[in-house]
Amino acid sequence: MAKNELEVRTKQFSLRVIRFVGEFPKNNIGNVLGNQLLRSATSVGANYREANRAESRRDFIHKIGIVEKEAAEALYWLELYNDANVSDGAECRSLLDEANQLVAIFVSIGKNTKARSTLYDRTRKT
């Protein structure tokens, strides 16, 4: 998947979460879960864009790690909301699927970049 496509995909994920959270119940549970989910889910796209503008490979690896953590956190809040059976679960399950895919993508990007960086460092030293 191209960088630009993943930027669009993470932005779409954020927008879907914003609309989803807008339907949360207006009570303590909805407020707490909604705020946590909004923060982590919208951070995925913002931090991915920042990673794509990293100043070095090391900086990129660090920033992709942050993206991975934010995606995993969003996944956690979605799981919690889904498991609490607070609302109709169709959109939540769809968002859970997307969050799982995003976590897998960012884990893969991080591992592959680290591996290439290590290989580059080894060949450079010889």
PDB file of C-alpha atoms in Angstrom:
ATOM      1  CA  MET A   1       0.000   0.000   0.000  1.00  0.00           C
ATOM      2  CA  ALA A   2       1.386   3.400  -0.986  1.00  0.00           C
ATOM      3  CA  LYS A   3       2.108   6.071   1.622  1.00  0.00           C
ATOM      4  CA  ASN A   4      -0.599   8.356   0.280  1.00  0.00           C
ATOM      5  CA  GLU A   5      -3.188   5.554   0.282  1.00  0.00           C
ATOM      6  CA  LEU A   6      -2.414   4.761   3.902  1.00  0.00           C
ATOM      7  CA  GLU A   7      -2.656   8.447   4.826  1.00  0.00           C
ATOM      8  CA  VAL A   8      -6.128   8.531   3.253  1.00  0.00           C
ATOM      9  CA  ARG A   9      -7.091   5.287   4.969  1.00  0.00           C
ATOM     10  CA  THR A  10      -6.018   6.502   8.415  1.00  0.00           C
ATOM     11  CA  LYS A  11      -7.887   9.767   7.880  1.00  0.00           C
ATOM     12  CA  GLN A  12     -11.027   7.835   6.897  1.00  0.00           C
ATOM     13  CA  PHE A  13     -10.627   5.722  10.033  1.00  0.00           C
ATOM     14  CA  SER A  14     -10.472   8.905  12.123  1.00  0.00           C
ATOM     15  CA  LEU A  15     -13.568  10.331  10.449  1.00  0.00           C
ATOM     16  CA  ARG A  16     -15.505   7.111  10.977  1.00  0.00           C
ATOM     17  CA  VAL A  17     -14.536   7.088  14.659  1.00  0.00           C
ATOM     18  CA  ILE A  18     -15.576  10.747  15.030  1.00  0.00           C
ATOM     19  CA  ARG A  19     -19.028   9.933  13.622  1.00  0.00           C
ATOM     20  CA  PHE A  20     -19.240   6.755  15.712  1.00  0.00           C
ATOM     21  CA  VAL A  21     -18.359   8.535  18.960  1.00  0.00           C
ATOM     22  CA  GLY A  22     -20.925  11.223  18.126  1.00  0.00           C
ATOM     23  CA  GLU A  23     -23.568   8.528  18.648  1.00  0.00           C
ATOM     24  CA  PHE A  24     -22.275   7.457  22.073  1.00  0.00           C
ATOM     25  CA  PRO A  25     -24.657   7.828  25.011  1.00  0.00           C
ATOM     26  CA  LYS A  26     -24.352  11.136  26.821  1.00  0.00           C
ATOM     27  CA  ASN A  27     -23.318   9.714  30.186  1.00  0.00           C
ATOM     28  CA  ASN A  28     -20.085   9.017  32.090  1.00  0.00           C
ATOM     29  CA  ILE A  29     -19.379   5.782  30.218  1.00  0.00           C
ATOM     30  CA  GLY A  30     -19.960   7.347  26.816  1.00  0.00           C
ATOM     31  CA  ASN A  31     -17.900  10.413  27.719  1.00  0.00           C
ATOM     32  CA  VAL A  32     -14.901   8.505  29.068  1.00  0.00           C
ATOM     33  CA  LEU A  33     -14.795   5.862  26.340  1.00  0.00           C
ATOM     34  CA  GLY A  34     -15.555   8.415  23.641  1.00  0.00           C
ATOM     35  CA  ASN A  35     -12.791  10.798  24.686  1.00  0.00           C
ATOM     36  CA  GLN A  36     -10.199   8.026  24.944  1.00  0.00           C
ATOM     37  CA  LEU A  37     -11.203   6.525  21.604  1.00  0.00           C
ATOM     38  CA  LEU A  38     -11.232   9.905  19.861  1.00  0.00           C
ATOM     39  CA  ARG A  39      -7.761  10.774  21.125  1.00  0.00           C
ATOM     40  CA  SER A  40      -6.145   7.505  20.142  1.00  0.00           C
ATOM     41  CA  ALA A  41      -7.952   6.962  16.826  1.00  0.00           C
ATOM     42  CA  THR A  42      -7.340  10.474  15.513  1.00  0.00           C
ATOM     43  CA  SER A  43      -3.699  10.231  16.604  1.00  0.00           C
ATOM     44  CA  VAL A  44      -3.137   7.315  14.228  1.00  0.00           C
ATOM     45  CA  GLY A  45      -3.483   9.418  11.083  1.00  0.00           C
ATOM     46  CA  ALA A  46      -1.807  12.506  12.513  1.00  0.00           C
ATOM     47  CA  ASN A  47       1.224  10.576  13.712  1.00  0.00           C
ATOM     48  CA  TYR A  48       1.448   8.579  10.481  1.00  0.00           C
ATOM     49  CA  ARG A  49       1.637  11.811   8.495  1.00  0.00           C
ATOM     50  CA  GLU A  50       4.332  13.014  10.851  1.00  0.00           C
ATOM     51  CA  ALA A  51       6.243   9.736  10.413  1.00  0.00           C
ATOM     52  CA  ASN A  52       6.170  10.203   6.644  1.00  0.00           C
ATOM     53  CA  ARG A  53       7.939  13.499   7.138  1.00  0.00           C
ATOM     54  CA  ALA A  54      10.591  12.071   9.444  1.00  0.00           C
ATOM     55  CA  GLU A  55      14.054  13.556   9.318  1.00  0.00           C
ATOM     56  CA  SER A  56      15.848  10.205   9.320  1.00  0.00           C
ATOM     57  CA  ARG A  57      15.214   6.478   9.192  1.00  0.00           C
ATOM     58  CA  ARG A  58      15.690   6.313  12.965  1.00  0.00           C
ATOM     59  CA  ASP A  59      13.131   9.102  13.431  1.00  0.00           C
ATOM     60  CA  PHE A  60      10.714   7.263  11.112  1.00  0.00           C
ATOM     61  CA  ILE A  61      11.083   4.022  13.092  1.00  0.00           C
ATOM     62  CA  HIS A  62      10.393   5.888  16.327  1.00  0.00           C
ATOM     63  CA  LYS A  63       7.334   7.647  14.917  1.00  0.00           C
ATOM     64  CA  ILE A  64       5.920   4.473  13.346  1.00  0.00           C
ATOM     65  CA  GLY A  65       6.211   2.903  16.795  1.00  0.00           C
ATOM     66  CA  ILE A  66       4.011   5.695  18.138  1.00  0.00           C
ATOM     67  CA  VAL A  67       1.488   5.117  15.336  1.00  0.00           C
ATOM     68  CA  GLU A  68       1.406   1.404  16.169  1.00  0.00           C
ATOM     69  CA  LYS A  69       0.804   2.159  19.862  1.00  0.00           C
ATOM     70  CA  GLU A  70      -2.005   4.615  19.092  1.00  0.00           C
ATOM     71  CA  ALA A  71      -3.684   2.121  16.741  1.00  0.00           C
ATOM     72  CA  ALA A  72      -3.426  -0.583  19.407  1.00  0.00           C
ATOM     73  CA  GLU A  73      -4.911   1.794  21.978  1.00  0.00           C
ATOM     74  CA  ALA A  74      -7.811   2.665  19.669  1.00  0.00           C
ATOM     75  CA  LEU A  75      -8.364  -1.058  19.195  1.00  0.00           C
ATOM     76  CA  TYR A  76      -8.490  -1.504  22.975  1.00  0.00           C
ATOM     77  CA  TRP A  77     -11.150   1.195  23.438  1.00  0.00           C
ATOM     78  CA  LEU A  78     -13.210  -0.224  20.577  1.00  0.00           C
ATOM     79  CA  GLU A  79     -12.998  -3.698  22.117  1.00  0.00           C
ATOM     80  CA  LEU A  80     -14.069  -2.325  25.489  1.00  0.00           C
ATOM     81  CA  TYR A  81     -17.016  -0.465  23.992  1.00  0.00           C
ATOM     82  CA  ASN A  82     -18.052  -3.491  21.940  1.00  0.00           C
ATOM     83  CA  ASP A  83     -17.756  -5.885  24.893  1.00  0.00           C
ATOM     84  CA  ALA A  84     -19.823  -3.569  27.105  1.00  0.00           C
ATOM     85  CA  ASN A  85     -22.743  -3.940  24.653  1.00  0.00           C
ATOM     86  CA  VAL A  86     -23.548  -0.248  24.994  1.00  0.00           C
ATOM     87  CA  SER A  87     -24.958   0.130  21.468  1.00  0.00           C
ATOM     88  CA  ASP A  88     -25.607  -1.622  18.165  1.00  0.00           C
ATOM     89  CA  GLY A  89     -22.374  -3.379  17.382  1.00  0.00           C
ATOM     90  CA  ALA A  90     -22.324  -3.365  13.551  1.00  0.00           C
ATOM     91  CA  GLU A  91     -20.271  -0.191  13.105  1.00  0.00           C
ATOM     92  CA  CYS A  92     -18.153  -1.030  16.124  1.00  0.00           C
ATOM     93  CA  ARG A  93     -17.280  -4.439  14.658  1.00  0.00           C
ATOM     94  CA  SER A  94     -16.390  -2.797  11.354  1.00  0.00           C
ATOM     95  CA  LEU A  95     -14.140  -0.310  13.154  1.00  0.00           C
ATOM     96  CA  LEU A  96     -12.608  -3.152  15.170  1.00  0.00           C
ATOM     97  CA  ASP A  97     -11.741  -4.912  11.924  1.00  0.00           C
ATOM     98  CA  GLU A  98     -10.185  -1.762  10.488  1.00  0.00           C
ATOM     99  CA  ALA A  99      -8.228  -1.083  13.693  1.00  0.00           C
ATOM    100  CA  ASN A 100      -6.904  -4.663  13.677  1.00  0.00           C
ATOM    101  CA  GLN A 101      -5.792  -4.253  10.067  1.00  0.00           C
ATOM    102  CA  LEU A 102      -4.114  -0.923  10.805  1.00  0.00           C
ATOM    103  CA  VAL A 103      -2.238  -2.372  13.781  1.00  0.00           C
ATOM    104  CA  ALA A 104      -1.007  -5.243  11.585  1.00  0.00           C
ATOM    105  CA  ILE A 105       0.072  -2.832   8.836  1.00  0.00           C
ATOM    106  CA  PHE A 106       2.029  -0.595  11.212  1.00  0.00           C
ATOM    107  CA  VAL A 107       3.654  -3.549  12.991  1.00  0.00           C
ATOM    108  CA  SER A 108       4.779  -4.804   9.579  1.00  0.00           C
ATOM    109  CA  ILE A 109       6.063  -1.386   8.494  1.00  0.00           C
ATOM    110  CA  GLY A 110       8.008  -1.049  11.743  1.00  0.00           C
ATOM    111  CA  LYS A 111       9.552  -4.521  11.532  1.00  0.00           C
ATOM    112  CA  ASN A 112      10.463  -4.190   7.856  1.00  0.00           C
ATOM    113  CA  THR A 113      11.992  -0.750   8.321  1.00  0.00           C
ATOM    114  CA  LYS A 114      14.022  -1.926  11.322  1.00  0.00           C
ATOM    115  CA  ALA A 115      15.234  -4.966   9.371  1.00  0.00           C
ATOM    116  CA  ARG A 116      16.248  -2.848   6.365  1.00  0.00           C
ATOM    117  CA  SER A 117      17.953  -0.367   8.661  1.00  0.00           C
ATOM    118  CA  THR A 118      19.917  -3.123  10.390  1.00  0.00           C
ATOM    119  CA  LEU A 119      20.908  -4.645   7.043  1.00  0.00           C
ATOM    120  CA  TYR A 120      21.960  -1.229   5.736  1.00  0.00           C
ATOM    121  CA  ASP A 121      24.038  -0.582   8.855  1.00  0.00           C
ATOM    122  CA  ARG A 122      25.765  -3.978   8.537  1.00  0.00           C
ATOM    123  CA  THR A 123      26.634  -3.542   4.858  1.00  0.00           C
ATOM    124  CA  ARG A 124      27.826  -0.025   5.475  1.00  0.00           C
ATOM    125  CA  LYS A 125      30.290  -1.150   8.160  1.00  0.00           C
ATOM    126  CA  THR A 126      31.935  -3.794   5.983  1.00  0.00           C
TER     127      THR A 126
END
